[in-house]
Amino acid sequence: MKKRKSETNDGESKSSKLLFNKTEHLVKKLKPSENYEELKDTDKKPAWVDEDDSQFEGTTASNVRNNKDKPLYKDKLKQKYETLVGTPGWAKLETKDENETNDEILRTVGHLQKKKDKYNLSQHVLDLKRLTKINGSTRNEGTTISCIEFHPTASVALVAGTSGAVSLFSIGRETNKLHNFRVTGWNYITTADILPDGSEAYISSSKSHQFCVYDLMKGEPKLVELPSRITEPFDFKLSSDGKYIATCEGFDEVFLLRTGSYELLRCLKHNSNVVSLTFSHDSKELYSFGVTGEVTVWDLSTYRPIKKFNDDGCVNAACISTSACGKLLATGSKEGIVNIYQTSELTGREPVPLKTVSNLRTAITHLKFNPTTEILSVASKMYPNAVKMVHIPSYHVFKNVPEHDFDLNNVVTVNFSPNSGYMGLGNDMGAAYLYRLKHYKNY
């Protein structure tokens, strides 16, 4: 019995020595070499030092067999304590991952939150590559491509134009036609928007009293009658949450409808004829842009105006757009001026723009922020190659857009895929161009 007990103690002693000696050897091996920069100590320093602590000696584990094992034993106790109890909140170091998630990027904008240089979009040259035309296999959407819409979850693009035809294409290594249909009786499509869940597309024509709801799951279109008060929808916008439709006829009334039931919720009265509409990023507000340059902000919970202000220097209003992060608002005029505002500063009647862009000389007919609010596309369909890309937050205009050796003709529409990996441009020659934006890694 004694012999067996002695053998057990010897085995435990050997195991203990093996464990501690190997640990000591490993610690020595991990000492920094002269060829590498030593990492800074990330442990928090004590606020004070108690002299009595140095005299305190633990009595557990038979006071540790020899003094040289005390530091290791102390570390083992600390590790065991943290395993059982956890690290106290006051002892935790505040660390931050350099990599921002896509959701964080959508909620932030460059001039309000600085990111690491390696993640910043270059402010002078936009790294892009022109790919095969989206509609290269069909070219039956009309002489003017008025709509390019990217599906929110699948790598699919919807293209429509002046022929009344709507086509769906897969986007990726190869661009292939998936489906197309023609809206009976339509010879012009003005707008197209896809619901956030990707189930339906809402398509409108300024020449029709109806709008089309296309079921993307079943591949079936259906025509829906607008309320009798709406004859020809001049502008037709879907809210970012997919719950509302806002439309106007170019007069002083804005009509708000609910998707699904298509009922008319409210008629909003503007002080002048409305030329453009846009929803806020959270769909809680609606911006209506009057022809004289007055912007009215409507609270959609009460259907009342909560703000009114005049666009700086605007004589003839053209279009308006909000950023996905909700912090920027852009307005365009027929004089070719684009004003960019910080939405938090829209407090008075005459707010000062954050930046004014005046690179185009003809009427601004299209404004679009990319999903990360790092690019603002500005286009005028009145003049060939009248398209610019504005870098945010520097507000420099990318010098390689449009391409110097390629004719885009008159650009009518610009849009970006959900993660900005692709950009589509539609022109007045029936072409829907596709570009790969190399800075962004995902569709």
XYZ file of C-alpha atoms in Angstrom:
443
model
C 0.000 0.000 0.000
C 2.782 2.416 0.971
C 4.694 1.477 -2.134
C 1.682 2.218 -4.338
C 1.155 5.575 -2.594
C 4.806 6.447 -3.049
C 4.589 5.634 -6.747
C 1.542 7.883 -7.066
C 3.322 10.803 -5.368
C 6.371 10.326 -7.575
C 4.138 10.372 -10.671
C 2.450 13.591 -9.570
C 5.828 15.164 -8.849
C 7.146 14.236 -12.300
C 3.991 15.576 -13.981
C 4.228 18.828 -12.028
C 7.886 19.321 -12.922
C 7.190 18.512 -16.559
C 4.368 21.057 -16.706
C 6.172 23.897 -14.933
C 9.574 23.306 -16.518
C 8.049 23.270 -20.019
C 6.120 26.449 -19.260
C 9.270 28.178 -18.034
C 11.138 27.042 -21.139
C 8.336 28.343 -23.385
C 8.311 31.725 -21.614
C 12.075 32.068 -22.169
C 11.620 31.256 -25.866
C 8.985 33.997 -26.184
C 11.359 36.768 -25.031
C 11.464 39.475 -27.749
C 14.260 39.280 -30.266
C 16.341 42.292 -31.211
C 14.921 42.038 -34.754
C 11.325 42.718 -33.633
C 9.719 45.706 -31.987
C 8.519 44.894 -28.507
C 4.767 45.145 -28.025
C 3.552 47.626 -25.439
C 2.254 46.220 -22.190
C -1.533 46.262 -22.315
C -2.090 45.390 -18.637
C -3.521 48.168 -16.528
C -1.127 49.518 -13.871
C -2.217 49.539 -10.214
C -3.455 52.872 -8.895
C -1.263 52.409 -5.766
C 1.202 49.895 -4.331
C 0.688 48.448 -0.855
C 4.001 47.563 0.817
C 2.312 44.804 2.847
C 1.434 42.964 -0.359
C 5.073 42.091 -0.941
C 5.210 40.427 2.479
C 2.103 38.357 1.895
C 2.760 34.731 1.076
C 0.138 32.288 -0.148
C -0.238 29.135 1.893
C -2.091 27.020 -0.634
C -0.505 24.090 -2.419
C 1.990 23.717 0.419
C 3.407 27.234 -0.244
C 4.591 26.058 -3.644
C 7.494 23.642 -3.680
C 10.190 26.164 -4.563
C 10.351 29.929 -4.880
C 11.064 29.993 -8.595
C 7.594 28.502 -9.249
C 5.785 31.316 -7.404
C 5.257 33.637 -10.427
C 3.878 30.751 -12.462
C 1.668 29.637 -9.623
C 0.381 33.199 -9.232
C -0.480 33.318 -12.941
C -2.282 29.976 -12.685
C -4.396 31.258 -9.788
C -5.219 34.435 -11.716
C -6.234 32.419 -14.780
C -8.415 30.109 -12.691
C -10.095 33.080 -10.989
C -10.897 34.727 -14.311
C -12.256 31.436 -15.651
C -14.601 30.971 -12.688
C -15.548 34.586 -11.921
C -14.651 36.525 -15.045
C -12.646 39.701 -15.510
C -14.170 42.626 -13.557
C -15.483 45.444 -15.737
C -13.068 47.975 -14.251
C -10.108 45.765 -15.183
C -11.027 45.355 -18.841
C -9.046 47.247 -21.455
C -11.023 49.294 -23.932
C -10.192 47.899 -27.378
C -11.701 48.617 -30.766
C -11.531 46.545 -33.900
C -10.135 48.502 -36.821
C -12.440 46.708 -39.241
C -15.847 48.337 -39.429
C -18.804 46.137 -40.319
C -21.059 46.998 -43.265
C -23.811 48.088 -40.857
C -21.425 50.488 -39.083
C -20.346 51.980 -42.405
C -23.968 52.560 -43.374
C -24.574 54.457 -40.146
C -21.496 56.671 -40.447
C -20.131 59.161 -42.927
C -16.556 60.206 -43.514
C -16.648 63.805 -42.305
C -18.302 62.755 -39.044
C -16.186 59.705 -38.216
C -12.637 59.136 -39.380
C -11.590 55.631 -40.391
C -8.204 54.062 -40.908
C -6.440 55.157 -44.088
C -6.359 51.671 -45.586
C -10.163 51.549 -45.541
C -10.684 55.026 -47.014
C -11.884 55.490 -50.568
C -9.319 57.341 -52.673
C -10.475 60.926 -53.140
C -8.914 61.694 -56.527
C -9.282 58.590 -58.723
C -12.168 56.131 -58.548
C -10.767 52.636 -59.076
C -13.257 51.115 -61.509
C -13.497 48.740 -64.446
C -16.076 48.859 -67.223
C -17.713 45.473 -67.781
C -20.080 44.095 -70.411
C -23.308 46.085 -70.749
C -26.055 44.856 -68.468
C -28.571 44.753 -71.327
C -26.147 43.749 -74.057
C -28.167 40.614 -74.839
C -31.528 42.393 -75.221
C -31.304 46.111 -76.089
C -35.111 46.213 -76.264
C -35.744 48.412 -73.204
C -35.964 51.523 -75.388
C -33.782 54.292 -76.744
C -33.526 55.799 -73.256
C -32.677 53.726 -70.182
C -34.492 55.507 -67.366
C -34.152 52.882 -64.604
C -31.406 50.597 -63.320
C -32.291 48.956 -60.028
C -30.188 46.388 -58.147
C -31.866 43.643 -56.126
C -31.189 44.034 -52.365
C -30.195 40.404 -51.722
C -29.557 38.633 -55.050
C -27.005 39.596 -57.719
C -29.720 40.762 -60.097
C -30.324 44.055 -61.915
C -33.610 45.390 -63.289
C -33.395 47.571 -66.409
C -36.271 49.557 -67.946
C -36.741 52.442 -70.358
C -38.859 54.157 -72.959
C -40.175 51.041 -74.735
C -42.234 49.853 -71.762
C -40.123 46.683 -71.488
C -38.632 45.528 -68.176
C -35.692 43.092 -68.103
C -33.941 41.223 -65.298
C -30.281 40.241 -65.552
C -27.893 38.274 -63.356
C -24.814 40.266 -62.332
C -21.413 38.676 -61.795
C -18.725 37.076 -63.907
C -21.246 36.825 -66.712
C -24.294 39.019 -67.275
C -27.224 36.888 -68.434
C -30.861 37.693 -69.079
C -33.179 36.041 -66.557
C -36.591 37.348 -67.576
C -38.290 40.203 -69.380
C -41.830 41.435 -69.940
C -43.612 44.390 -71.455
C -46.240 46.446 -69.641
C -49.275 46.525 -71.915
C -50.104 49.993 -73.186
C -46.974 51.616 -71.760
C -44.412 53.299 -73.956
C -42.392 54.950 -71.212
C -41.219 53.789 -67.772
C -40.198 56.562 -65.396
C -39.178 54.845 -62.148
C -38.584 51.398 -60.668
C -37.995 50.486 -57.021
C -37.604 47.093 -55.337
C -38.938 46.369 -51.841
C -36.256 45.884 -49.137
C -37.093 42.169 -48.863
C -36.681 41.774 -52.638
C -40.142 40.300 -53.166
C -41.702 42.940 -55.434
C -40.738 45.749 -57.788
C -42.844 48.907 -58.085
C -42.737 50.396 -61.589
C -44.345 53.642 -62.719
C -44.882 55.690 -65.863
C -45.522 59.421 -65.996
C -47.888 58.704 -68.901
C -50.177 56.268 -67.060
C -52.819 56.438 -64.335
C -51.663 52.968 -63.229
C -48.491 51.575 -61.712
C -47.105 48.060 -62.048
C -46.313 45.698 -59.165
C -44.030 42.919 -60.362
C -43.817 39.788 -58.184
C -40.160 38.780 -58.428
C -40.771 35.383 -56.821
C -43.484 34.302 -59.261
C -42.399 36.423 -62.225
C -45.875 37.932 -62.534
C -46.695 41.621 -63.156
C -49.997 43.246 -62.214
C -51.365 46.740 -62.867
C -52.778 48.769 -59.972
C -55.046 51.797 -60.373
C -53.891 54.974 -58.678
C -56.498 56.983 -56.718
C -58.725 59.024 -59.025
C -57.103 62.282 -57.908
C -53.772 61.160 -59.409
C -53.756 61.179 -63.201
C -50.100 61.203 -64.292
C -47.463 60.595 -61.565
C -44.603 62.984 -62.325
C -42.420 61.529 -59.547
C -42.942 58.167 -57.822
C -40.843 57.118 -54.806
C -40.841 54.051 -52.548
C -39.775 54.517 -48.912
C -36.655 52.724 -47.687
C -38.702 50.479 -45.369
C -41.075 49.590 -48.219
C -44.224 50.808 -46.420
C -45.026 54.008 -48.307
C -45.328 55.369 -51.832
C -45.049 59.108 -52.415
C -46.043 60.599 -55.743
C -46.800 63.978 -57.266
C -48.041 65.322 -60.599
C -45.857 68.402 -60.802
C -48.425 70.531 -58.985
C -48.605 71.591 -55.321
C -49.985 68.311 -53.918
C -48.073 65.249 -52.711
C -49.961 61.964 -52.398
C -48.947 59.378 -49.816
C -50.061 55.754 -50.325
C -49.502 52.532 -48.411
C -47.880 49.599 -50.185
C -49.817 46.341 -50.145
C -53.263 47.893 -49.747
C -52.445 50.800 -52.125
C -54.828 53.045 -50.178
C -54.396 56.816 -50.209
C -53.284 57.821 -46.717
C -53.007 61.569 -47.075
C -52.704 64.440 -49.512
C -49.953 66.871 -48.454
C -50.179 70.476 -49.618
C -46.963 72.250 -50.654
C -46.538 76.014 -51.106
C -45.462 75.626 -54.753
C -45.398 73.030 -57.514
C -43.379 69.976 -56.435
C -40.622 68.774 -58.758
C -38.939 66.040 -56.678
C -39.492 63.831 -53.618
C -37.300 61.755 -51.327
C -37.800 59.848 -48.074
C -35.505 60.038 -45.076
C -33.266 57.015 -44.427
C -35.583 55.724 -41.676
C -38.818 56.449 -43.604
C -40.062 58.710 -40.811
C -39.900 61.874 -42.901
C -40.638 62.941 -46.470
C -38.828 65.783 -48.260
C -40.727 67.633 -51.004
C -38.770 70.023 -53.231
C -40.751 72.930 -54.686
C -39.995 74.523 -58.037
C -38.963 77.790 -56.345
C -36.363 76.039 -54.179
C -38.373 75.628 -50.973
C -37.965 72.273 -49.203
C -40.703 71.027 -46.872
C -40.001 68.206 -44.423
C -43.089 66.175 -43.460
C -43.472 64.052 -40.320
C -45.118 60.840 -41.536
C -46.522 60.000 -38.096
C -48.637 63.176 -38.015
C -48.622 64.157 -41.733
C -47.618 67.676 -40.703
C -44.697 69.822 -41.888
C -41.950 70.045 -39.269
C -39.401 72.094 -41.245
C -39.337 74.471 -44.176
C -36.210 75.982 -45.677
C -34.969 77.533 -48.898
C -32.271 75.846 -50.945
C -29.280 78.174 -50.986
C -29.118 80.194 -54.219
C -31.728 78.055 -55.992
C -33.802 79.753 -58.704
C -35.270 76.684 -60.455
C -35.340 73.447 -58.464
C -34.680 70.104 -60.173
C -34.080 67.106 -57.855
C -33.396 66.075 -54.265
C -31.810 63.016 -52.588
C -30.907 61.790 -49.081
C -28.006 59.561 -48.010
C -28.426 56.041 -46.641
C -26.838 57.075 -43.326
C -29.408 59.867 -42.984
C -26.856 62.582 -42.320
C -26.642 64.253 -45.731
C -29.149 65.841 -48.105
C -28.340 66.879 -51.687
C -30.326 69.271 -53.873
C -29.847 70.009 -57.572
C -31.033 72.972 -59.610
C -31.631 73.688 -63.292
C -28.635 76.013 -63.162
C -26.332 73.024 -62.615
C -25.656 73.710 -58.920
C -25.644 70.949 -56.300
C -25.874 71.828 -52.605
C -25.008 69.264 -49.932
C -26.432 69.814 -46.448
C -25.910 68.174 -43.088
C -29.440 67.190 -42.001
C -28.738 68.012 -38.352
C -28.085 71.640 -39.375
C -31.401 72.173 -41.197
C -32.779 74.312 -38.400
C -33.488 77.734 -39.930
C -35.113 79.072 -43.073
C -31.779 79.734 -44.790
C -29.359 76.909 -43.893
C -25.798 77.112 -45.192
C -24.707 74.146 -47.347
C -21.855 71.968 -46.171
C -20.566 72.058 -49.748
C -21.636 73.462 -53.113
C -20.650 71.565 -56.266
C -20.769 73.497 -59.539
C -18.915 71.256 -62.007
C -21.884 70.894 -64.373
C -23.368 73.754 -66.373
C -26.724 72.242 -67.328
C -29.791 71.218 -65.312
C -29.169 68.525 -62.695
C -31.557 65.700 -63.531
C -30.236 62.918 -61.297
C -28.668 62.669 -57.812
C -27.759 59.454 -56.009
C -25.641 58.654 -52.932
C -23.962 55.257 -52.836
C -24.981 52.997 -49.903
C -21.884 53.837 -47.819
C -22.256 57.621 -48.347
C -18.773 57.901 -49.828
C -19.867 58.818 -53.365
C -22.506 61.207 -54.684
C -23.345 60.737 -58.362
C -24.486 63.858 -60.221
C -25.862 63.706 -63.765
C -27.497 65.918 -66.362
C -29.233 64.267 -69.303
C -29.124 67.553 -71.186
C -25.521 67.233 -72.346
C -23.222 64.345 -73.441
C -21.009 62.858 -70.714
C -22.442 65.268 -68.129
C -21.886 62.994 -65.136
C -19.679 63.501 -62.095
C -18.826 61.480 -59.010
C -18.198 63.463 -55.825
C -16.020 61.959 -53.095
C -17.294 62.300 -49.544
C -16.066 63.758 -47.192
C -13.398 65.627 -49.200
C -16.006 66.708 -51.819
C -13.404 66.387 -54.554
C -14.734 65.349 -57.958
C -13.151 62.131 -59.224
C -11.061 63.123 -62.230
C -11.492 59.833 -64.129
C -15.322 59.926 -64.309
C -16.451 60.130 -67.021
C -13.695 58.199 -68.776
C -11.709 60.431 -71.115
C -11.528 57.864 -73.927
C -15.109 56.565 -73.775
C -18.353 58.269 -74.802
C -21.237 57.661 -72.387
C -23.573 59.919 -74.405
C -26.318 61.544 -72.296
C -26.469 59.851 -68.877
C -30.038 59.581 -67.581
C -29.705 57.424 -64.464
C -27.018 56.135 -62.084
C -27.371 53.509 -59.374
C -25.243 51.359 -57.062
C -25.536 47.755 -55.874
C -26.321 47.209 -52.142
C -22.655 47.103 -51.066
C -21.417 49.430 -53.843
C -19.468 46.696 -55.611
C -21.190 47.605 -58.891
C -22.419 50.816 -60.499
C -24.911 51.064 -63.345
C -25.308 53.981 -65.786
C -28.195 54.283 -68.242
C -28.080 56.633 -71.230
C -30.197 57.958 -74.108
C -28.784 55.418 -76.578
C -30.412 52.343 -75.038
C -27.304 51.213 -73.137
C -27.079 50.176 -69.475
C -23.376 50.259 -68.620
C -21.982 48.230 -65.734
C -18.890 49.182 -63.761
C -17.024 47.268 -61.069
C -15.966 49.553 -58.193
C -12.844 47.757 -56.983
C -12.645 49.467 -53.587
C -15.770 47.584 -52.509
C -15.368 43.830 -52.164
C -19.013 42.727 -52.150
C -22.023 43.034 -54.494
